[in-house]
PDB file of C-alpha atoms in Angstrom:
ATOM      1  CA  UNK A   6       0.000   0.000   0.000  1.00 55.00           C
ATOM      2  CA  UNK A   7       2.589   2.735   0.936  1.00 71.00           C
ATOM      3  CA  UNK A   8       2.876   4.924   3.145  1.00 86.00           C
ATOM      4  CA  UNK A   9       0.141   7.602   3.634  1.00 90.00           C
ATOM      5  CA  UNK A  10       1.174  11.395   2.145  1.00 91.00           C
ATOM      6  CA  UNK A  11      -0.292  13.846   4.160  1.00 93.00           C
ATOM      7  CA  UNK A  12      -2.179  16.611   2.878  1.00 92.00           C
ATOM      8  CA  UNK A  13      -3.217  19.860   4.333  1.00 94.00           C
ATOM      9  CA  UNK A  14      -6.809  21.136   3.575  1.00 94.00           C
ATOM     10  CA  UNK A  15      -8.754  24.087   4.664  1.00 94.00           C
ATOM     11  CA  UNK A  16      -6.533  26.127   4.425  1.00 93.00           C
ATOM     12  CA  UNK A  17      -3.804  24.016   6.356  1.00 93.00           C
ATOM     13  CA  UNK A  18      -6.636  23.825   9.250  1.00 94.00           C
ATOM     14  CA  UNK A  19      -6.726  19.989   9.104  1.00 96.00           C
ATOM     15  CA  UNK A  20      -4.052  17.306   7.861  1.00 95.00           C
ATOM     16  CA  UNK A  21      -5.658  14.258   5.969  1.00 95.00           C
ATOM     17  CA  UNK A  22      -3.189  11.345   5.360  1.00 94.00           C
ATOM     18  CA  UNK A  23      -4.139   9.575   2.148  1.00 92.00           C
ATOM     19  CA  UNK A  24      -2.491   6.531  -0.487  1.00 88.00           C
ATOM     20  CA  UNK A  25      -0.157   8.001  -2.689  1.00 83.00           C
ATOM     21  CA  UNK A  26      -1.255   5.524  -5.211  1.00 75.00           C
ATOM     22  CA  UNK A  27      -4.984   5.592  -4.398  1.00 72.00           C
ATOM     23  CA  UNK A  28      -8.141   7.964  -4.341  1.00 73.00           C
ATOM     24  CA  UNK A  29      -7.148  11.298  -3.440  1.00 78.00           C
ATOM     25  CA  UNK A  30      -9.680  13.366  -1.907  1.00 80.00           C
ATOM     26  CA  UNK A  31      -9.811  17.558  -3.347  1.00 89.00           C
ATOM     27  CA  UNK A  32     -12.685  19.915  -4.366  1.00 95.00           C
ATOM     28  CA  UNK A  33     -15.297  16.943  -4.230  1.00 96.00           C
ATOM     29  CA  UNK A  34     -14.971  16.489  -0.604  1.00 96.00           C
ATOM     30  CA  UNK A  35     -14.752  20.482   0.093  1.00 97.00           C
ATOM     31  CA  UNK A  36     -17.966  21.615  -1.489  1.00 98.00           C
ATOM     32  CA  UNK A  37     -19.752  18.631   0.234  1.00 98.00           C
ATOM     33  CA  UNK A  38     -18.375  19.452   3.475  1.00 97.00           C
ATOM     34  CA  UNK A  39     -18.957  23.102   2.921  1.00 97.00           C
ATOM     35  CA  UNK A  40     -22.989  22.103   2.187  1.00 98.00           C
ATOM     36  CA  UNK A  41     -23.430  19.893   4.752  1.00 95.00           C
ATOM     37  CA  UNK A  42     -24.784  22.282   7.717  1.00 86.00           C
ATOM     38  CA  UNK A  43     -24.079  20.490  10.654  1.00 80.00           C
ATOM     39  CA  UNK A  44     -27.801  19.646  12.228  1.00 77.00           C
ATOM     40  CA  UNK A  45     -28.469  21.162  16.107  1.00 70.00           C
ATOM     41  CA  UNK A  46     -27.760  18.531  17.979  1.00 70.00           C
ATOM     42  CA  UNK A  47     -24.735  18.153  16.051  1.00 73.00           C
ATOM     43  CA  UNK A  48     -24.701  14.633  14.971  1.00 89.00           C
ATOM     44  CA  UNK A  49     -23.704  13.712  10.989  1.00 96.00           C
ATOM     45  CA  UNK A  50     -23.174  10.761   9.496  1.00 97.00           C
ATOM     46  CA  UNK A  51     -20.406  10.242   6.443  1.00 97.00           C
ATOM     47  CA  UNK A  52     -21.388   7.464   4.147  1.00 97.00           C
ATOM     48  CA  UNK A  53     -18.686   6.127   1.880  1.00 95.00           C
ATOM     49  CA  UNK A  54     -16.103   8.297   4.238  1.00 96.00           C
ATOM     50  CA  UNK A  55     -12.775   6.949   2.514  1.00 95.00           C
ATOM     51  CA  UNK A  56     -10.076   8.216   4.942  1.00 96.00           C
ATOM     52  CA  UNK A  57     -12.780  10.741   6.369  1.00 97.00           C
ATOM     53  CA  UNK A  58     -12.210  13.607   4.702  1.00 96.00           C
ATOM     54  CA  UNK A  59     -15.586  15.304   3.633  1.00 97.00           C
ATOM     55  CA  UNK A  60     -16.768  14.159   7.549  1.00 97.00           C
ATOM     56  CA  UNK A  61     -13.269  15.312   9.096  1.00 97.00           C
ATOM     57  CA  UNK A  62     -14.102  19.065   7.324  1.00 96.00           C
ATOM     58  CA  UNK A  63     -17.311  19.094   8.457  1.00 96.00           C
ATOM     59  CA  UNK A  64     -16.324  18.412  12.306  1.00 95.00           C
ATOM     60  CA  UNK A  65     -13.703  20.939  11.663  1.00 94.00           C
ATOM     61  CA  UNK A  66     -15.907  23.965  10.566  1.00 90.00           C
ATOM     62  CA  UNK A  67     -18.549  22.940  13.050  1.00 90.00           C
ATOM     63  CA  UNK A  68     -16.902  22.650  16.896  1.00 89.00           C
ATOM     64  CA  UNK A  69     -20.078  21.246  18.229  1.00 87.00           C
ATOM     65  CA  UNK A  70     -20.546  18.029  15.639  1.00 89.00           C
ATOM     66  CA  UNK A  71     -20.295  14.971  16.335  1.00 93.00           C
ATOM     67  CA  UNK A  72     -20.289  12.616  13.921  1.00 94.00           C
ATOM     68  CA  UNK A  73     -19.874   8.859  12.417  1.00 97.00           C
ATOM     69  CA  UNK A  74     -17.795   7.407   9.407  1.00 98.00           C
ATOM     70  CA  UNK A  75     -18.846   4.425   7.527  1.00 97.00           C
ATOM     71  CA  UNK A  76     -16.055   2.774   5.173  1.00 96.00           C
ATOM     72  CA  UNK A  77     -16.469  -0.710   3.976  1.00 94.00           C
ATOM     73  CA  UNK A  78     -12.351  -1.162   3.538  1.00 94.00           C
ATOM     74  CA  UNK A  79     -10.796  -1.650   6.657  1.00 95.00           C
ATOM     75  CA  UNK A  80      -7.529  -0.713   5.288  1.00 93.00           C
ATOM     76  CA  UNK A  81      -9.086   2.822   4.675  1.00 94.00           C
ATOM     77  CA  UNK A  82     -11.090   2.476   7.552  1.00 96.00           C
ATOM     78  CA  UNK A  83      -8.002   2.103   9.907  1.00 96.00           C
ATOM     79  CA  UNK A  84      -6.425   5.231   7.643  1.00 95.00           C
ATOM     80  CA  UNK A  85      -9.651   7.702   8.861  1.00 97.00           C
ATOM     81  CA  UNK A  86      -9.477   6.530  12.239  1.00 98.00           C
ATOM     82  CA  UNK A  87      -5.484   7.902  12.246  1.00 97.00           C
ATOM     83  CA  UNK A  88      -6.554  10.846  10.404  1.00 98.00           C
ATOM     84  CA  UNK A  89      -9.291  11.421  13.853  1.00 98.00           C
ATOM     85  CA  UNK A  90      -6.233  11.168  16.034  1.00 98.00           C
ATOM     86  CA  UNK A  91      -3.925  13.216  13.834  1.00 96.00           C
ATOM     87  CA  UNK A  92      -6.111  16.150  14.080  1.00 97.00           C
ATOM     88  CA  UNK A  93      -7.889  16.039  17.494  1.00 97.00           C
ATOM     89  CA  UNK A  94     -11.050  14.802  16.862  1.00 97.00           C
ATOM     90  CA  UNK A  95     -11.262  11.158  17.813  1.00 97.00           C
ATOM     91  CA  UNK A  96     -13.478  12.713  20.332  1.00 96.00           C
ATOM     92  CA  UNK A  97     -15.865  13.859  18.383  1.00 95.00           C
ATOM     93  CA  UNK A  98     -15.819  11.508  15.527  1.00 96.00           C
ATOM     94  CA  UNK A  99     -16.181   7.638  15.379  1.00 97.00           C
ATOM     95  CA  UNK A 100     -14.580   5.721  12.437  1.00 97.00           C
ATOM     96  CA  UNK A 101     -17.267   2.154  12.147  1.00 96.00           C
ATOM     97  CA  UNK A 102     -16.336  -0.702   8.784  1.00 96.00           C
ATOM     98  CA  UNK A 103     -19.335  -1.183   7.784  1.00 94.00           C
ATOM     99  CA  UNK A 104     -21.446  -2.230   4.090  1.00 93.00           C
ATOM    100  CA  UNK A 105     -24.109   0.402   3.656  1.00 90.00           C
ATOM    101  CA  UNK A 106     -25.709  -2.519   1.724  1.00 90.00           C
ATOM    102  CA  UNK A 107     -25.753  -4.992   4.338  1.00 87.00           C
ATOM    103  CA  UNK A 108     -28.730  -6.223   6.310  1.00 84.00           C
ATOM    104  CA  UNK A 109     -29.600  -4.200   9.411  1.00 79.00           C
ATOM    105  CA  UNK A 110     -29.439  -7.029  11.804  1.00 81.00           C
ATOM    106  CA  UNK A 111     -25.677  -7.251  10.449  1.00 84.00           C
ATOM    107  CA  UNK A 112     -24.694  -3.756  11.144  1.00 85.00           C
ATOM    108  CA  UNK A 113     -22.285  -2.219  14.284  1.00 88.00           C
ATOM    109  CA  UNK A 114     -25.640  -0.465  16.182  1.00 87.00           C
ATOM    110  CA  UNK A 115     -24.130   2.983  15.568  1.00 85.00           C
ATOM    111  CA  UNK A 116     -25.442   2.130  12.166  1.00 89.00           C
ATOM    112  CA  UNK A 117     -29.103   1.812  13.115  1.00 90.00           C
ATOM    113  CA  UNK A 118     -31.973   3.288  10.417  1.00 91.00           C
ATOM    114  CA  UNK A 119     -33.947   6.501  11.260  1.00 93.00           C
ATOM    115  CA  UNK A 120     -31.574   7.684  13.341  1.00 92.00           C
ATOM    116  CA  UNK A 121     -29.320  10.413  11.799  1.00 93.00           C
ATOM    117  CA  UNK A 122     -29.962  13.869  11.962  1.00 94.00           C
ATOM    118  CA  UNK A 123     -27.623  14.564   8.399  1.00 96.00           C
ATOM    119  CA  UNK A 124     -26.270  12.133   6.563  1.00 97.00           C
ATOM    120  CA  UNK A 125     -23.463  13.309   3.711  1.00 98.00           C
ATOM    121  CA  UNK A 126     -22.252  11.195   1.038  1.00 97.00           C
ATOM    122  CA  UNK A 127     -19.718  11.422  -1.490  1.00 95.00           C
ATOM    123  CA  UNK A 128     -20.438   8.053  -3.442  1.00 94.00           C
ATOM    124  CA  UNK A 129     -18.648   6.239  -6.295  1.00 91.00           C
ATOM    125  CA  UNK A 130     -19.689   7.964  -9.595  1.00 79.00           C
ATOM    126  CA  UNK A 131     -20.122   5.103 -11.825  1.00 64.00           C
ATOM    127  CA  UNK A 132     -21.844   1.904 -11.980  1.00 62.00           C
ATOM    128  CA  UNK A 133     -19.754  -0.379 -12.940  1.00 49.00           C
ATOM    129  CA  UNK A 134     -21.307  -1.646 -16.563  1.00 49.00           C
ATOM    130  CA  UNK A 135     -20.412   1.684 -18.106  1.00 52.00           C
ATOM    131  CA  UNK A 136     -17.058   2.072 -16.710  1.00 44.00           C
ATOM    132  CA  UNK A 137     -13.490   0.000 -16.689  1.00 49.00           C
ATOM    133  CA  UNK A 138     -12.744  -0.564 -13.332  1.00 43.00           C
ATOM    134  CA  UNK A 139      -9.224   1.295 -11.700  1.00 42.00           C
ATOM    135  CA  UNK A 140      -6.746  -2.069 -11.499  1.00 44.00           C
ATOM    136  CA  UNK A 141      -5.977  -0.093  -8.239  1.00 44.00           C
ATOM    137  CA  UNK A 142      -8.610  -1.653  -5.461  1.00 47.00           C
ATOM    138  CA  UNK A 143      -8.620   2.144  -3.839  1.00 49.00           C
ATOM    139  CA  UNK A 144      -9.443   3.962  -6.634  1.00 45.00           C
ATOM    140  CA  UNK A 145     -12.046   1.394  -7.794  1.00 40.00           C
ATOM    141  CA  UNK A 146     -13.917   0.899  -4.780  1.00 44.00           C
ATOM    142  CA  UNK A 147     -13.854   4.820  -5.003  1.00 45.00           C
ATOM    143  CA  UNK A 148     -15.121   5.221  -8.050  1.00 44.00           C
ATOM    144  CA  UNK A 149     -17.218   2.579  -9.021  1.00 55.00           C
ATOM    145  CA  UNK A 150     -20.660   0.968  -7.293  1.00 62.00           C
ATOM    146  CA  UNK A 151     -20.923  -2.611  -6.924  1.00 55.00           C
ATOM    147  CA  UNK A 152     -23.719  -4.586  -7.429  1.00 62.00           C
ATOM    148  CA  UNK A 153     -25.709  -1.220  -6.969  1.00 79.00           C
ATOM    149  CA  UNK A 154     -26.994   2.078  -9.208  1.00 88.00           C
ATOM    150  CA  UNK A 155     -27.130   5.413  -7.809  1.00 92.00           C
ATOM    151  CA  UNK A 156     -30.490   5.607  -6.759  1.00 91.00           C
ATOM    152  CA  UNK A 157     -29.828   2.600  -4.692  1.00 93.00           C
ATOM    153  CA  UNK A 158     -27.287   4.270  -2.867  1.00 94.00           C
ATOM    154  CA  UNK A 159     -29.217   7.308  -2.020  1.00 95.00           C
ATOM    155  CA  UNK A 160     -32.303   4.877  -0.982  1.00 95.00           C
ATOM    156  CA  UNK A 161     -29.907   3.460   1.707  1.00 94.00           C
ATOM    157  CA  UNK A 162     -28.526   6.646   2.479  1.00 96.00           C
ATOM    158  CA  UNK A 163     -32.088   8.197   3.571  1.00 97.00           C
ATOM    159  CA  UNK A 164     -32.793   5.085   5.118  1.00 95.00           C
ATOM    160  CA  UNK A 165     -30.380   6.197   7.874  1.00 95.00           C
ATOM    161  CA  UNK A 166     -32.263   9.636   8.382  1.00 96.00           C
ATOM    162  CA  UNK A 167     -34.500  10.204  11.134  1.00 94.00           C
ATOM    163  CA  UNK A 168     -37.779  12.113  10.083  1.00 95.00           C
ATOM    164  CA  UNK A 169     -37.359  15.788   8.967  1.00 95.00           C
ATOM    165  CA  UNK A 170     -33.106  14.834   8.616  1.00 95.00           C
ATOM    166  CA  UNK A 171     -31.232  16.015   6.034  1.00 96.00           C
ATOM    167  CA  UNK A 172     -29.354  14.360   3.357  1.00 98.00           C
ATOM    168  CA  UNK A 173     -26.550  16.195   1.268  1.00 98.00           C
ATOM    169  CA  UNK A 174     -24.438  14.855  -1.521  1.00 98.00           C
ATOM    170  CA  UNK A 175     -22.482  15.636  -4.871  1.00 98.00           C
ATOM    171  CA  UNK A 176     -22.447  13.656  -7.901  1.00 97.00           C
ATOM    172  CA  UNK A 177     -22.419  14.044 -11.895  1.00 96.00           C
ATOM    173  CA  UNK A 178     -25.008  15.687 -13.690  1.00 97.00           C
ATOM    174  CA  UNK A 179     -25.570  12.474 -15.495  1.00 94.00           C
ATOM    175  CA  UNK A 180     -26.959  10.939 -12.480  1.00 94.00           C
ATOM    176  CA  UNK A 181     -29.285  13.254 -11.919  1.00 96.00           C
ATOM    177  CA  UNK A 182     -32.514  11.516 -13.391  1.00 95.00           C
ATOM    178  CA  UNK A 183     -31.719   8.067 -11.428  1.00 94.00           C
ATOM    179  CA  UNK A 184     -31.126  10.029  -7.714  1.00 96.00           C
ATOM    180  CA  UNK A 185     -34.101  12.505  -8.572  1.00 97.00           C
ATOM    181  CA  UNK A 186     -36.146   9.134  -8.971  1.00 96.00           C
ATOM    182  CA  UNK A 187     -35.009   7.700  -5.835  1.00 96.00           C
ATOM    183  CA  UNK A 188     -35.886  10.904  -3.915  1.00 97.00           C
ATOM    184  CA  UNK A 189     -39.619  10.115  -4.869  1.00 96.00           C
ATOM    185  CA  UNK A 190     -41.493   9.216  -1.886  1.00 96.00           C
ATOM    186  CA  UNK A 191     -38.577   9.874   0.427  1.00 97.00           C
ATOM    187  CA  UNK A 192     -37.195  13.595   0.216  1.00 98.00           C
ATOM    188  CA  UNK A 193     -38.647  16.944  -0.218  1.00 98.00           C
ATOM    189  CA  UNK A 194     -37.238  20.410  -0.300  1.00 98.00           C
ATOM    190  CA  UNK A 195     -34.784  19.480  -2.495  1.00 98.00           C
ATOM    191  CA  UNK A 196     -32.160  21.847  -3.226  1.00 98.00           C
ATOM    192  CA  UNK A 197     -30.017  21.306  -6.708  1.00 98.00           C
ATOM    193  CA  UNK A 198     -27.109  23.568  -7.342  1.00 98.00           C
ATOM    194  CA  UNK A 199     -24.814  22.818 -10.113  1.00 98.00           C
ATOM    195  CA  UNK A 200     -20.979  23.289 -10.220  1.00 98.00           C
ATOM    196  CA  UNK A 201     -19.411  24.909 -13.134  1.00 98.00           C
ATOM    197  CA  UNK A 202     -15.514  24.843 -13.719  1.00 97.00           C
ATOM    198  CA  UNK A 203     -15.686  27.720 -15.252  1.00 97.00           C
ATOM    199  CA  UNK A 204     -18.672  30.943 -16.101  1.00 96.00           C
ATOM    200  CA  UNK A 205     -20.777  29.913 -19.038  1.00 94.00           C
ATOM    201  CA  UNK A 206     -19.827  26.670 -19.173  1.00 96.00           C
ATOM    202  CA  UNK A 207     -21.585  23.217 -18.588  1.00 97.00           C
ATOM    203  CA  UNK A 208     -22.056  21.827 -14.597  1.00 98.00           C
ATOM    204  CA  UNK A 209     -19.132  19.539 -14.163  1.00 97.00           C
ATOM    205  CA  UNK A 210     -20.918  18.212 -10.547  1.00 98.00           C
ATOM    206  CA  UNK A 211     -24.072  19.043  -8.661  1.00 98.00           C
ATOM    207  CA  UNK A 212     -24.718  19.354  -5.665  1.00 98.00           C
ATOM    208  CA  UNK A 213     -28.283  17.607  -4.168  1.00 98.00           C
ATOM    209  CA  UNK A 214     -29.625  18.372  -0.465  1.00 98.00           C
ATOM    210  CA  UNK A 215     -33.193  16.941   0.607  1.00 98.00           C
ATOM    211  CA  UNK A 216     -35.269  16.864   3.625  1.00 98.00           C
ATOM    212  CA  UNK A 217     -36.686  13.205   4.883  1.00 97.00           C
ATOM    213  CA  UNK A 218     -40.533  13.338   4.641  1.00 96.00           C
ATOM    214  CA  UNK A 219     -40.804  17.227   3.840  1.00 97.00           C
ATOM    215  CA  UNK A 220     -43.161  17.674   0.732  1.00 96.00           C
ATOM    216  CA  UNK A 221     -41.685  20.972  -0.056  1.00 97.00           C
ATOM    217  CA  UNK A 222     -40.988  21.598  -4.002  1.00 97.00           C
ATOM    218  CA  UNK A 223     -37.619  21.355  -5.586  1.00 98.00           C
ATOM    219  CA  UNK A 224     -35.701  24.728  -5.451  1.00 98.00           C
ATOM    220  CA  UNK A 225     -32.548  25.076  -7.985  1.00 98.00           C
ATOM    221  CA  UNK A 226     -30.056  27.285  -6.399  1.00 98.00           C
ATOM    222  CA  UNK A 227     -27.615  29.526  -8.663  1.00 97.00           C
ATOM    223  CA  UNK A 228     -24.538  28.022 -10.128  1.00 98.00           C
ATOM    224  CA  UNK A 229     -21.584  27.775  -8.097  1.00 98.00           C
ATOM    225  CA  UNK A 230     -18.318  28.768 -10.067  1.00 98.00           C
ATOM    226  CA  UNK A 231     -14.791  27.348  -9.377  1.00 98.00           C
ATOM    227  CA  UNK A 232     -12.631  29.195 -11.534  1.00 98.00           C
ATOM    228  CA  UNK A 233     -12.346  32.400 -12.982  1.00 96.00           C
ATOM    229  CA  UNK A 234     -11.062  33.236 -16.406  1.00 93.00           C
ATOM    230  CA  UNK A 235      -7.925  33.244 -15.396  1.00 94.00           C
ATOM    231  CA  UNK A 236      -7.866  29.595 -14.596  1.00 95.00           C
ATOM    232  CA  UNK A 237      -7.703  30.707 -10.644  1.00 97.00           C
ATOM    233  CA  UNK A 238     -10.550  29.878  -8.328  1.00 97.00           C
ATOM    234  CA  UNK A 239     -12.813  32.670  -7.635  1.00 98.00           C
ATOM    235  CA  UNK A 240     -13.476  34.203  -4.163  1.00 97.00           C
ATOM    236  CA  UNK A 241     -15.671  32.127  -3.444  1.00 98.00           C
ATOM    237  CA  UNK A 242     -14.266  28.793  -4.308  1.00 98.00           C
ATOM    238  CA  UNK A 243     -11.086  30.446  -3.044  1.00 97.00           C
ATOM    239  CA  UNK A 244     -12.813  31.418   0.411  1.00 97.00           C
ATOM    240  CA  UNK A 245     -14.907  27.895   0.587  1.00 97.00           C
ATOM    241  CA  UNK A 246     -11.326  25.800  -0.090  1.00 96.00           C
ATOM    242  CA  UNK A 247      -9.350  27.622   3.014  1.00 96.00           C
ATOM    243  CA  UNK A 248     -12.566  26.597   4.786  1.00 94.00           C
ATOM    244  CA  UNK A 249     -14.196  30.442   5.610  1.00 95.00           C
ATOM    245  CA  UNK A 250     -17.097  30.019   3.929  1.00 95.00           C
ATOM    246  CA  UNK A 251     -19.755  27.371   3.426  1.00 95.00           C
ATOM    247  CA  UNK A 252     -21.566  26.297   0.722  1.00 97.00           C
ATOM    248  CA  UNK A 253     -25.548  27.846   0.837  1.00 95.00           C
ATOM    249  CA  UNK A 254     -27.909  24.846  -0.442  1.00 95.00           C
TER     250      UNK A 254
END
């Protein structure tokens, strides 16, 4: 595997040790972080963590969450739970290996449905007919769903949600019709704001936020814009990357 490489995010606010060879985490796991209001009581829940990145953030820019990371790869799991220590917040956040896919009974009771007050996700992108599989086991289990399609994943997701919780994640525009499905009949108040590289130009990601049992409409929220002309982010993406601004859903 190799020894971690660690990176420094938010502005050098928090240190995330990652595989050199593997998934890396970057903007993906900023904007969802920066969306991802933690709820009063201050409890979260990171599906898909990886090495915890988009749930470390999150605990970072909110001092009074609390929160849970679910990995399936104990490998990577055992990498977040370093990454806890390494920046103080082992206290504050629990690091479970765990299949979002697997039967309740089968799951470490930290996992239990209807209990969550957010849940955040930053889920593989592709299902795995359409797409050749990394030969890296990191990168593929990063990138690519199993057995699964993306509407699955989000079903599973908002089955962790107590009533009236809130579920935030980012994904490919491509996906949208297949997680806008699965929202049917489970979240309202959706909020969809796309992510453009660059003014003018097509959404590169979206970002999708819901509300468990609300019956709210959809609202679409204005684009959010990475980089400027000159290539360089703008102030906002600039401000939202050193981690001193959030992301408004």
């Amino acid at each position: 595997m190799g020894e971690p490489v660690a990176d420094r995010l938010l502005g050098g606010r928090l240190t995330l040790l990652q595989r050199p060879g593997g998934h890396r985490a970057g903007t993906d796991a900023v904007l969802l972080a920066a969306a991802a209001d933690a709820p009063a009581d201050g409890h979260f829940v990171d599906v898909g963590s990886g090495v915890g990145s988009a749930g470390l953030m999150l605990a970072r820019r909110c001092p009074g969450a609390r929160g849970l990371l679910v990995e399936v790869d104990g490998a990577t799991a055992a990498l977040a739970r370093r990454n806890c220590v390494e920046n103080g917040l082992a206290e504050r956040v629990e690091v479970v290996e765990a299949d979002l896919f697997a039967r309740a009974a089968d799951r470490p009771a930290a996992l239990a449905p209807e209990r969550a007050a957010l849940v955040l996700t930053n889920p593989p992108f592709f299902a795995r007919e359409v797409v050749r599989a990394s030969p890296d086991a990191d990168r593929a289990r990063a990138h690519v769903l199993g057995g699964q399609g993306h509407g699955d994943w989000l079903a599973a997701c908002v089955a962790l949600l107590a009533p009236r919780g809130r579920f935030v994640t980012i994904h490919r525009p491509d996906a949208l019709p297949e997680l806008l499905a699965a929202c049917t009949g489970r979240l309202g108040a959706l909020v969809l704001r796309p992510v453009l590289a660059r003014p003018g130009g097509d959404a590169i990601r979206i970002l999708l936020a819901g509300t468990k049992g609300s019956r709210a409409p959809l609202r679409l929220a204005p684009p959010f814009v990475l980089h400027g002309p000159d290539g360089a982010f703008t102030p906002e993406a600039e401000a939202v990357h050193r981690g001193e601004a959030a992301v408004t859903l």
